C-alpha positions as a Markdown table, in Angstrom:
| # | Residue | x | y | z |
|---|---|---|---|---|
| 1 | Met | 160.1 | 141.2 | 182.2 |
| 2 | Glu | 163.5 | 139.8 | 183.1 |
| 3 | Phe | 165.1 | 137.4 | 180.9 |
| 4 | Leu | 167.7 | 136.1 | 183.4 |
| 5 | Gly | 165.3 | 135.6 | 186.2 |
| 6 | Ser | 161.9 | 135.8 | 187.6 |
| 7 | Thr | 160.2 | 138.0 | 190.3 |
| 8 | Gln | 159.6 | 136.9 | 193.8 |
| 9 | Val | 155.7 | 137.0 | 193.3 |
| 10 | Ala | 156.0 | 134.4 | 190.3 |
| 11 | Ser | 153.3 | 131.9 | 190.6 |
| 12 | Tyr | 155.8 | 129.0 | 190.3 |
| 13 | Cys | 157.5 | 130.0 | 193.3 |
| 14 | Gly | 156.8 | 128.6 | 196.7 |
| 15 | Arg | 158.3 | 126.5 | 199.6 |
| 16 | Arg | 157.1 | 123.3 | 198.3 |
| 17 | Lys | 159.6 | 121.3 | 196.4 |
| 18 | Asn | 156.9 | 119.8 | 193.8 |
| 19 | Cys | 155.9 | 123.4 | 192.7 |
| 20 | Leu | 159.1 | 123.5 | 190.5 |
| 21 | Leu | 158.9 | 122.3 | 186.7 |
| 22 | Pro | 160.0 | 118.8 | 186.1 |
| 23 | Ser | 163.5 | 117.9 | 185.3 |
| 24 | Leu | 163.9 | 118.3 | 181.4 |
| 25 | Ala | 167.1 | 117.7 | 179.3 |
| 26 | Pro | 169.4 | 120.4 | 179.0 |
| 27 | Thr | 168.8 | 122.6 | 175.9 |
| 28 | Thr | 171.3 | 123.2 | 173.1 |
| 29 | Thr | 172.4 | 126.0 | 171.3 |
| 30 | Thr | 170.4 | 128.1 | 168.7 |
| 31 | Arg | 171.8 | 126.3 | 165.8 |
| 32 | Glu | 171.2 | 122.9 | 167.2 |
| 33 | Thr | 167.3 | 123.8 | 168.1 |
| 34 | Tyr | 166.3 | 125.5 | 165.0 |
| 35 | Gln | 164.3 | 123.5 | 162.5 |
| 36 | Ser | 163.6 | 124.5 | 159.0 |
| 37 | Tyr | 159.9 | 125.3 | 157.7 |
| 38 | Cys | 158.1 | 122.4 | 156.0 |
| 39 | Leu | 155.6 | 123.2 | 153.2 |
| 40 | Pro | 151.9 | 122.2 | 154.1 |
| 41 | Gly | 151.0 | 118.7 | 152.8 |
| 42 | Tyr | 154.5 | 117.4 | 152.6 |
| 43 | Arg | 154.5 | 115.0 | 155.8 |
| 44 | Tyr | 152.1 | 116.0 | 158.4 |
| 45 | Cys | 148.6 | 117.6 | 158.5 |
| 46 | Asn | 149.8 | 120.1 | 161.0 |
| 47 | Ser | 153.2 | 120.8 | 159.7 |
| 48 | Trp | 152.2 | 124.6 | 159.5 |
| 49 | Arg | 152.8 | 124.9 | 163.1 |
| 50 | Pro | 156.1 | 125.4 | 164.5 |
| 51 | Gly | 157.7 | 122.1 | 165.4 |
| 52 | Leu | 159.9 | 123.4 | 167.8 |
| 53 | Leu | 159.1 | 123.6 | 171.6 |
| 54 | His | 160.5 | 125.8 | 174.1 |
| 55 | Lys | 162.6 | 124.1 | 176.4 |
| 56 | Val | 163.4 | 125.3 | 179.8 |
| 57 | Val | 166.5 | 124.8 | 181.8 |
| 58 | Leu | 166.5 | 122.7 | 184.7 |
| 59 | Val | 166.1 | 124.7 | 188.0 |
| 60 | Pro | 168.3 | 123.5 | 190.5 |
| 61 | Glu | 166.7 | 122.3 | 193.8 |
| 62 | Ile | 167.3 | 124.7 | 196.8 |
| 63 | Ser | 167.1 | 123.7 | 200.2 |
| 64 | Glu | 164.8 | 125.4 | 203.0 |
| 65 | Lys | 168.0 | 126.7 | 204.6 |
| 66 | Glu | 169.0 | 128.5 | 201.6 |
| 67 | Phe | 165.5 | 129.8 | 200.9 |
| 68 | Asn | 165.3 | 131.4 | 204.3 |
| 69 | Cys | 168.7 | 132.9 | 204.2 |
| 70 | Thr | 168.3 | 134.7 | 200.8 |
| 71 | Gly | 164.5 | 135.3 | 200.9 |
| 72 | Arg | 164.3 | 134.6 | 197.0 |
| 73 | Pro | 165.2 | 131.8 | 194.7 |
| 74 | Pro | 168.2 | 131.6 | 192.8 |
| 75 | Thr | 168.4 | 133.4 | 189.3 |
| 76 | Val | 167.6 | 131.3 | 186.0 |
| 77 | Leu | 170.6 | 130.3 | 184.2 |
| 78 | Pro | 171.5 | 132.4 | 181.2 |
| 79 | Glu | 170.8 | 129.3 | 179.1 |
| 80 | Leu | 167.2 | 130.1 | 178.9 |
| 81 | Arg | 168.1 | 133.0 | 176.5 |
| 82 | Ser | 168.8 | 130.3 | 173.8 |
| 83 | Ser | 165.1 | 129.7 | 173.5 |
| 84 | Leu | 164.5 | 133.0 | 172.2 |
| 85 | His | 166.5 | 132.4 | 169.1 |
| 86 | Ala | 164.4 | 129.1 | 168.2 |
| 87 | Arg | 161.4 | 130.9 | 167.0 |
| 88 | Tyr | 160.7 | 132.0 | 163.1 |
| 89 | Ser | 161.8 | 135.1 | 161.7 |
| 90 | Ile | 159.9 | 137.6 | 159.7 |
| 91 | Arg | 161.4 | 136.3 | 156.5 |
| 92 | Asp | 160.2 | 132.9 | 157.3 |
| 93 | Trp | 156.8 | 134.3 | 158.0 |
| 94 | His | 156.6 | 136.0 | 154.8 |
| 95 | His | 158.0 | 132.8 | 152.9 |
| 96 | Ala | 155.5 | 130.5 | 154.5 |
| 97 | Asn | 152.7 | 133.0 | 153.6 |
| 98 | Ala | 154.1 | 133.3 | 149.9 |
| 99 | Ala | 154.2 | 129.5 | 149.9 |
| 100 | His | 150.7 | 129.2 | 151.0 |
| 101 | Leu | 149.5 | 131.7 | 148.3 |
| 102 | Lys | 151.5 | 130.1 | 145.7 |
| 103 | Gly | 150.2 | 126.5 | 146.5 |
| 104 | Ser | 146.7 | 127.8 | 146.5 |
| 105 | Glu | 146.9 | 129.5 | 143.4 |
| 106 | Ala | 148.5 | 126.5 | 141.7 |
| 107 | Ser | 145.8 | 124.2 | 143.2 |
| 108 | Arg | 143.0 | 126.6 | 142.2 |
| 109 | His | 144.6 | 126.7 | 138.6 |
| 110 | Cys | 144.8 | 122.8 | 138.5 |
| 111 | Ala | 141.1 | 122.8 | 139.5 |
| 112 | Gly | 140.1 | 125.0 | 137.0 |
| 113 | Arg | 142.0 | 123.2 | 134.4 |
| 114 | Met | 140.5 | 119.9 | 135.5 |
| 115 | Asn | 137.0 | 121.2 | 135.4 |
| 116 | Thr | 137.6 | 122.6 | 131.8 |
| 117 | Asp | 138.9 | 119.1 | 131.0 |
| 118 | Ser | 136.0 | 117.4 | 132.7 |
| 119 | Met | 133.5 | 119.8 | 130.9 |
| 120 | Arg | 135.2 | 119.2 | 127.5 |
| 121 | Leu | 135.3 | 115.3 | 128.2 |
| 122 | Met | 131.6 | 115.5 | 128.9 |
| 123 | Gln | 130.7 | 117.3 | 125.9 |
| 124 | Asn | 132.8 | 115.0 | 123.6 |
| 125 | Lys | 131.2 | 112.1 | 125.3 |
| 126 | Asp | 127.8 | 113.4 | 124.9 |
| 127 | Gln | 128.3 | 114.1 | 121.2 |
| 128 | Leu | 129.8 | 110.7 | 120.6 |
| 129 | Thr | 127.0 | 109.3 | 122.5 |
| 130 | His | 124.5 | 111.2 | 120.4 |
| 131 | Leu | 126.3 | 110.1 | 117.0 |
| 132 | Met | 126.2 | 106.6 | 118.2 |
| 133 | Gln | 122.6 | 106.6 | 119.0 |
| 134 | Glu | 121.8 | 108.1 | 115.8 |
| 135 | Asp | 123.8 | 105.4 | 113.9 |
| 136 | Ser | 122.3 | 102.7 | 116.0 |
| 137 | Lys | 118.8 | 104.1 | 115.1 |
| 138 | Arg | 119.6 | 104.3 | 111.4 |
| 139 | Asn | 120.7 | 100.9 | 111.6 |
| 140 | Leu | 117.7 | 99.6 | 113.5 |
| 141 | Gly | 115.5 | 101.3 | 110.8 |
| 142 | Glu | 117.3 | 99.4 | 108.1 |
| 143 | Arg | 117.0 | 96.4 | 110.0 |
| 144 | Ile | 113.3 | 96.8 | 110.6 |
| 145 | Thr | 112.9 | 97.5 | 106.7 |
| 146 | Asn | 114.9 | 94.2 | 105.9 |
| 147 | Ile | 112.6 | 92.2 | 108.3 |
| 148 | Asp | 109.4 | 93.7 | 106.8 |
| 149 | Phe | 110.6 | 92.9 | 103.2 |
| 150 | Trp | 111.4 | 89.2 | 104.1 |
| 151 | Arg | 108.5 | 88.9 | 106.1 |
| 152 | Ser | 106.0 | 89.9 | 103.3 |
| 153 | Glu | 108.1 | 87.7 | 101.1 |
| 154 | Leu | 107.5 | 84.8 | 103.6 |
| 155 | Ile | 103.8 | 85.7 | 103.9 |
| 156 | His | 103.2 | 85.6 | 100.1 |
| 157 | Glu | 105.1 | 82.4 | 99.7 |
| 158 | Leu | 103.1 | 81.0 | 102.4 |
| 159 | Glu | 99.8 | 81.8 | 101.1 |
| 160 | Cys | 101.0 | 80.7 | 97.6 |
| 161 | Leu | 102.2 | 77.3 | 99.3 |
| 162 | Leu | 99.0 | 76.9 | 100.9 |
| 163 | Lys | 96.6 | 77.4 | 97.9 |
| 164 | Glu | 98.8 | 75.0 | 96.0 |
| 165 | Thr | 98.8 | 72.5 | 98.8 |
| 166 | Gln | 95.0 | 73.0 | 99.0 |
| 167 | Ala | 94.7 | 72.4 | 95.3 |
| 168 | Leu | 97.0 | 69.1 | 95.5 |
| 169 | Glu | 94.8 | 67.8 | 98.3 |
| 170 | Thr | 91.8 | 68.4 | 96.1 |
| 171 | Val | 93.3 | 66.5 | 93.1 |
| 172 | Lys | 94.3 | 63.7 | 95.6 |
| 173 | Gln | 90.7 | 63.3 | 96.3 |
| 174 | Arg | 89.7 | 63.2 | 93.0 |
| 175 | Leu | 92.3 | 60.5 | 92.1 |
| 176 | Glu | 91.2 | 58.3 | 95.1 |
| 177 | Ser | 87.6 | 58.9 | 94.2 |
| 178 | Ala | 88.3 | 57.9 | 90.6 |
| 179 | Ala | 90.2 | 54.9 | 91.7 |
| 180 | Glu | 87.5 | 53.9 | 93.8 |
| 181 | Thr | 85.0 | 54.6 | 91.1 |
| 182 | Leu | 86.7 | 52.2 | 88.8 |
| 183 | Gln | 85.6 | 49.4 | 91.1 |
| 184 | Gly | 82.1 | 49.6 | 89.7 |
| 185 | Pro | 83.0 | 49.2 | 86.0 |
| 186 | Leu | 85.7 | 46.3 | 86.9 |
| 187 | Lys | 83.0 | 44.4 | 88.7 |
| 188 | Ile | 80.5 | 44.7 | 85.8 |
| 189 | Ala | 83.3 | 43.6 | 83.3 |
| 190 | Leu | 84.1 | 40.6 | 85.4 |
| 191 | Glu | 80.5 | 39.9 | 85.9 |
| 192 | Cys | 80.2 | 39.9 | 82.2 |
| 193 | Leu | 82.8 | 37.5 | 81.7 |
| 194 | Tyr | 81.5 | 35.3 | 84.4 |
| 195 | His | 78.0 | 35.1 | 83.0 |
| 196 | Arg | 79.4 | 34.5 | 79.4 |
| 197 | Glu | 81.2 | 31.4 | 80.8 |
| 198 | Met | 77.7 | 29.9 | 81.2 |
| 199 | Arg | 77.4 | 29.6 | 77.6 |
| 200 | Gln | 76.8 | 26.0 | 76.3 |
| 201 | Gly | 78.5 | 24.2 | 73.6 |
| 202 | Ile | 79.6 | 25.9 | 70.6 |
| 203 | Asp | 78.6 | 29.2 | 71.8 |
| 204 | Leu | 81.6 | 29.2 | 74.2 |
| 205 | Val | 83.2 | 31.4 | 71.5 |
| 206 | His | 86.2 | 33.5 | 72.1 |
| 207 | Asp | 84.6 | 36.2 | 70.2 |
| 208 | Asp | 85.5 | 40.0 | 70.0 |
| 209 | Val | 83.1 | 40.8 | 72.9 |
| 210 | Glu | 85.4 | 38.5 | 75.2 |
| 211 | Lys | 88.5 | 40.0 | 74.1 |
| 212 | Asn | 87.3 | 43.4 | 74.6 |
| 213 | Leu | 85.9 | 42.4 | 78.0 |
| 214 | Ile | 89.2 | 41.2 | 79.0 |
| 215 | Lys | 91.1 | 44.0 | 77.8 |
| 216 | Glu | 88.5 | 46.4 | 79.4 |
| 217 | Val | 89.3 | 44.6 | 82.5 |
| 218 | Asp | 93.0 | 45.2 | 82.2 |
| 219 | Ile | 92.7 | 48.7 | 81.5 |
| 220 | Tyr | 90.6 | 49.2 | 84.5 |
| 221 | Lys | 93.2 | 47.5 | 86.7 |
| 222 | Asp | 95.9 | 49.4 | 85.1 |
| 223 | Cys | 94.2 | 52.9 | 85.4 |
| 224 | Gln | 93.3 | 51.9 | 89.0 |
| 225 | Glu | 96.9 | 51.2 | 89.7 |
| 226 | Ile | 98.2 | 54.3 | 88.0 |
| 227 | Leu | 95.8 | 56.6 | 89.7 |
| 228 | Thr | 96.6 | 54.9 | 93.3 |
| 229 | Lys | 100.5 | 55.2 | 92.6 |
| 230 | Leu | 99.8 | 59.0 | 91.5 |
| 231 | Ala | 97.9 | 59.6 | 94.7 |
| 232 | Gln | 100.6 | 58.0 | 96.8 |
| 233 | Lys | 103.3 | 60.7 | 95.0 |
| 234 | Ile | 100.9 | 63.5 | 95.8 |
| 235 | Asn | 100.5 | 62.4 | 99.5 |
| 236 | Thr | 104.4 | 62.4 | 99.5 |
| 237 | Gln | 104.5 | 65.6 | 98.0 |
| 238 | Leu | 101.9 | 66.9 | 100.5 |
| 239 | Gly | 104.3 | 65.9 | 103.4 |
| 240 | Val | 107.2 | 67.8 | 101.5 |
| 241 | Asn | 104.8 | 70.9 | 101.3 |
| 242 | Arg | 103.9 | 70.7 | 104.8 |
| 243 | Asp | 107.6 | 70.6 | 105.7 |
| 244 | Ala | 108.1 | 73.8 | 104.0 |
| 245 | Gln | 105.2 | 75.2 | 105.2 |
| 246 | His | 106.3 | 74.5 | 108.9 |
| 247 | Ala | 109.7 | 75.9 | 107.8 |
| 248 | Leu | 108.1 | 79.3 | 106.7 |
| 249 | Glu | 105.7 | 79.6 | 109.5 |
| 250 | Arg | 108.6 | 79.2 | 112.0 |
| 251 | Asp | 110.5 | 81.6 | 110.1 |
| 252 | Leu | 107.8 | 84.0 | 109.9 |
| 253 | Ser | 107.2 | 83.6 | 113.7 |
| 254 | Asp | 110.8 | 84.4 | 114.3 |
| 255 | Lys | 110.6 | 87.5 | 112.0 |
| 256 | Asn | 107.6 | 88.7 | 113.8 |
| 257 | Thr | 109.4 | 88.3 | 117.1 |
| 258 | Ala | 112.6 | 90.1 | 115.7 |
| 259 | Ser | 110.4 | 93.0 | 114.1 |
| 260 | Phe | 108.6 | 93.5 | 117.5 |
| 261 | Ile | 112.0 | 93.5 | 119.5 |
| 262 | Asp | 113.7 | 96.0 | 116.9 |
| 263 | Glu | 110.7 | 98.3 | 116.8 |
| 264 | Lys | 110.6 | 98.4 | 120.6 |
| 265 | Cys | 114.4 | 99.2 | 120.7 |
| 266 | Phe | 113.8 | 101.8 | 117.8 |
| 267 | Asn | 111.1 | 103.6 | 120.0 |
| 268 | Leu | 113.6 | 103.7 | 123.1 |
| 269 | Arg | 114.5 | 107.2 | 124.2 |
| 270 | Asn | 116.9 | 108.3 | 127.0 |
| 271 | Thr | 113.8 | 109.2 | 128.9 |
| 272 | Ser | 112.0 | 106.1 | 128.6 |
| 273 | Asn | 110.9 | 104.1 | 131.6 |
| 274 | Ser | 112.3 | 100.7 | 132.7 |
| 275 | Ile | 115.8 | 101.4 | 131.3 |
| 276 | Asn | 118.3 | 99.0 | 132.9 |
| 277 | Phe | 121.9 | 98.0 | 132.6 |
| 278 | Tyr | 122.9 | 94.8 | 131.5 |
| 279 | Arg | 126.5 | 94.0 | 131.7 |
| 280 | Gly | 128.3 | 91.8 | 128.9 |
| 281 | Val | 125.2 | 91.9 | 126.3 |
| 282 | Glu | 127.2 | 93.9 | 123.9 |
| 283 | Lys | 129.6 | 91.1 | 123.3 |
| 284 | Ala | 128.9 | 89.5 | 119.9 |
| 285 | Asp | 128.5 | 85.6 | 119.7 |
| 286 | Gly | 130.3 | 83.9 | 117.2 |
| 287 | Thr | 127.4 | 81.3 | 116.8 |
| 288 | Val | 124.9 | 83.8 | 116.0 |
| 289 | Ser | 124.3 | 84.4 | 112.2 |
| 290 | Ile | 125.3 | 87.4 | 110.2 |
| 291 | Pro | 123.1 | 89.5 | 108.0 |
| 292 | Glu | 124.4 | 87.7 | 105.0 |
| 293 | Thr | 123.6 | 84.1 | 106.4 |
| 294 | Trp | 120.4 | 85.5 | 108.0 |
| 295 | Ala | 119.1 | 86.3 | 104.5 |
| 296 | Lys | 120.4 | 83.4 | 103.0 |
| 297 | Phe | 118.4 | 81.3 | 105.5 |
| 298 | Thr | 115.1 | 82.9 | 104.6 |
| 299 | Glu | 116.0 | 82.8 | 101.0 |
| 300 | Asp | 116.6 | 78.9 | 101.3 |
| 301 | Asn | 113.4 | 78.4 | 102.8 |
| 302 | Ile | 111.4 | 80.5 | 100.2 |
| 303 | Arg | 113.5 | 78.8 | 97.5 |
| 304 | Cys | 112.6 | 75.3 | 99.0 |
| 305 | Ser | 109.0 | 76.2 | 99.3 |
| 306 | Gln | 109.0 | 77.4 | 95.6 |
| 307 | His | 110.6 | 73.9 | 94.5 |
| 308 | Ala | 107.9 | 72.3 | 96.4 |
| 309 | Arg | 105.1 | 74.4 | 94.8 |
| 310 | Ala | 106.9 | 73.6 | 91.2 |
| 311 | Asn | 106.6 | 69.8 | 92.0 |
| 312 | Ser | 103.2 | 70.4 | 93.3 |
| 313 | Val | 102.0 | 71.9 | 90.1 |
| 314 | Lys | 103.7 | 69.3 | 87.8 |
| 315 | Leu | 102.1 | 66.4 | 89.8 |
| 316 | Arg | 98.7 | 68.2 | 89.8 |
| 317 | Glu | 99.2 | 68.5 | 86.0 |
| 318 | Asp | 100.2 | 65.1 | 85.7 |
| 319 | Ala | 97.1 | 63.9 | 87.7 |
| 320 | Glu | 95.0 | 65.9 | 85.6 |
| 321 | Ala | 96.3 | 64.6 | 82.5 |
| 322 | Lys | 96.2 | 61.0 | 83.8 |
| 323 | Leu | 92.4 | 61.6 | 84.9 |
| 324 | Glu | 91.8 | 62.8 | 81.4 |
| 325 | Ser | 93.6 | 60.1 | 79.4 |
| 326 | Thr | 92.4 | 57.1 | 81.6 |
| 327 | Ser | 88.8 | 58.4 | 81.4 |
| 328 | Glu | 89.0 | 58.6 | 77.7 |
| 329 | Glu | 90.6 | 55.3 | 77.3 |
| 330 | Met | 88.2 | 53.6 | 79.5 |
| 331 | Trp | 85.3 | 55.5 | 77.7 |
| 332 | Asn | 86.8 | 54.0 | 74.3 |
| 333 | His | 87.1 | 50.5 | 75.5 |
| 334 | Phe | 83.6 | 50.7 | 77.1 |
| 335 | Val | 82.3 | 52.1 | 73.6 |
| 336 | Ser | 84.3 | 49.2 | 71.8 |
| 337 | Thr | 83.1 | 46.7 | 74.1 |
| 338 | Asn | 79.3 | 47.7 | 73.7 |
| 339 | Met | 79.7 | 47.6 | 69.8 |
| 340 | Ala | 81.0 | 44.2 | 69.9 |
| 341 | Leu | 78.5 | 43.2 | 72.2 |
| 342 | Asn | 75.9 | 44.7 | 70.0 |
| 343 | Asn | 77.3 | 43.1 | 67.1 |
| 344 | Arg | 77.6 | 39.7 | 68.8 |
| 345 | Ile | 74.0 | 40.2 | 69.9 |
| 346 | Ala | 73.0 | 41.0 | 66.3 |
| 347 | Glu | 74.9 | 37.9 | 65.1 |
| 348 | Val | 73.3 | 35.7 | 67.7 |
| 349 | Ala | 69.7 | 37.1 | 66.9 |
| 350 | Asp | 70.2 | 36.4 | 63.1 |
| 351 | Val | 71.6 | 32.9 | 63.7 |
| 352 | Lys | 68.8 | 32.2 | 66.2 |
| 353 | Asn | 66.2 | 33.5 | 63.8 |
| 354 | Lys | 67.8 | 31.3 | 61.0 |
| 355 | Leu | 67.7 | 28.2 | 63.2 |
| 356 | Gln | 64.0 | 29.0 | 64.1 |
| 357 | Ala | 63.0 | 29.4 | 60.6 |
| 358 | Gln | 64.8 | 26.2 | 59.8 |
| 359 | Leu | 63.3 | 24.5 | 62.6 |
| 360 | Ala | 60.1 | 25.4 | 61.4 |
| 361 | Lys | 60.6 | 24.1 | 58.0 |
| 362 | Val | 61.6 | 20.8 | 59.5 |
């Protein structure tokens, strides 16, 4: 190969002028055309390739006359020799390979360290998740135990309240029945007073019978009023009992729902079906009750029910006592009225016999 020229049989030689290479800018010296090597990945994706193109010198145009005279094209200018010095050296080649190996080793080391950190992070998060799940499971178990305790208390208190309410309703019915039953003796006493008003002359005496009858009528009316008022109080207390019963039933229904939900959450596993992710549900709401207020709410309901039961027991005892006292009092007045009436009848009969005997003598 000739560095300063070309052979006559070169493929770019010919008679036509357009076979020559296009005109290019003149080449510079070796120092100006040399470009330093760039590490891969710094700027361009193909920076590992040589960035310097071989430049060719401008070949002067020759005329057909000169070509025919000489028989060969003019030689290439010596400036083409400068393009040979634009290539990489052996040192650059070894340096590039060493840089590639070093970069690959650094990348591999970084990837291995990242892989190790990722595995460590995964293990730590897995352990943390397991601990949190165990903690949540323990809290759910305690929560279910608390709910079961308060639910049993509510059920017991509700049963006691229902029994007391039923007993109070029975006492109310007895009071109302007793108040209605007093209408019969009251009418009889009034009938007796009415018939005694039919006495003639001196027999219209304000005797013990009339006094006892008037007193008996007053007692019947007082007892009837007392029993009616006591029945009204019991009716009001029944309304309070029903309110307490409604509060207990509503609280018990909420406890049943909470127990069902917590038991379902307690039985959930990582392999359970239909597990979805709901964003934002973990945020605590300040308006929701805390365990202390939650327990206090149920305790207040139970205390209110106990207070209602205590009042019911007291009213029921008062009603039983009033029934016994009024019945005894009415029975005593009934006996006294009958004794006075028997004595009066005996007196009237004695006087009548005396009058008949005297009339016979006359």
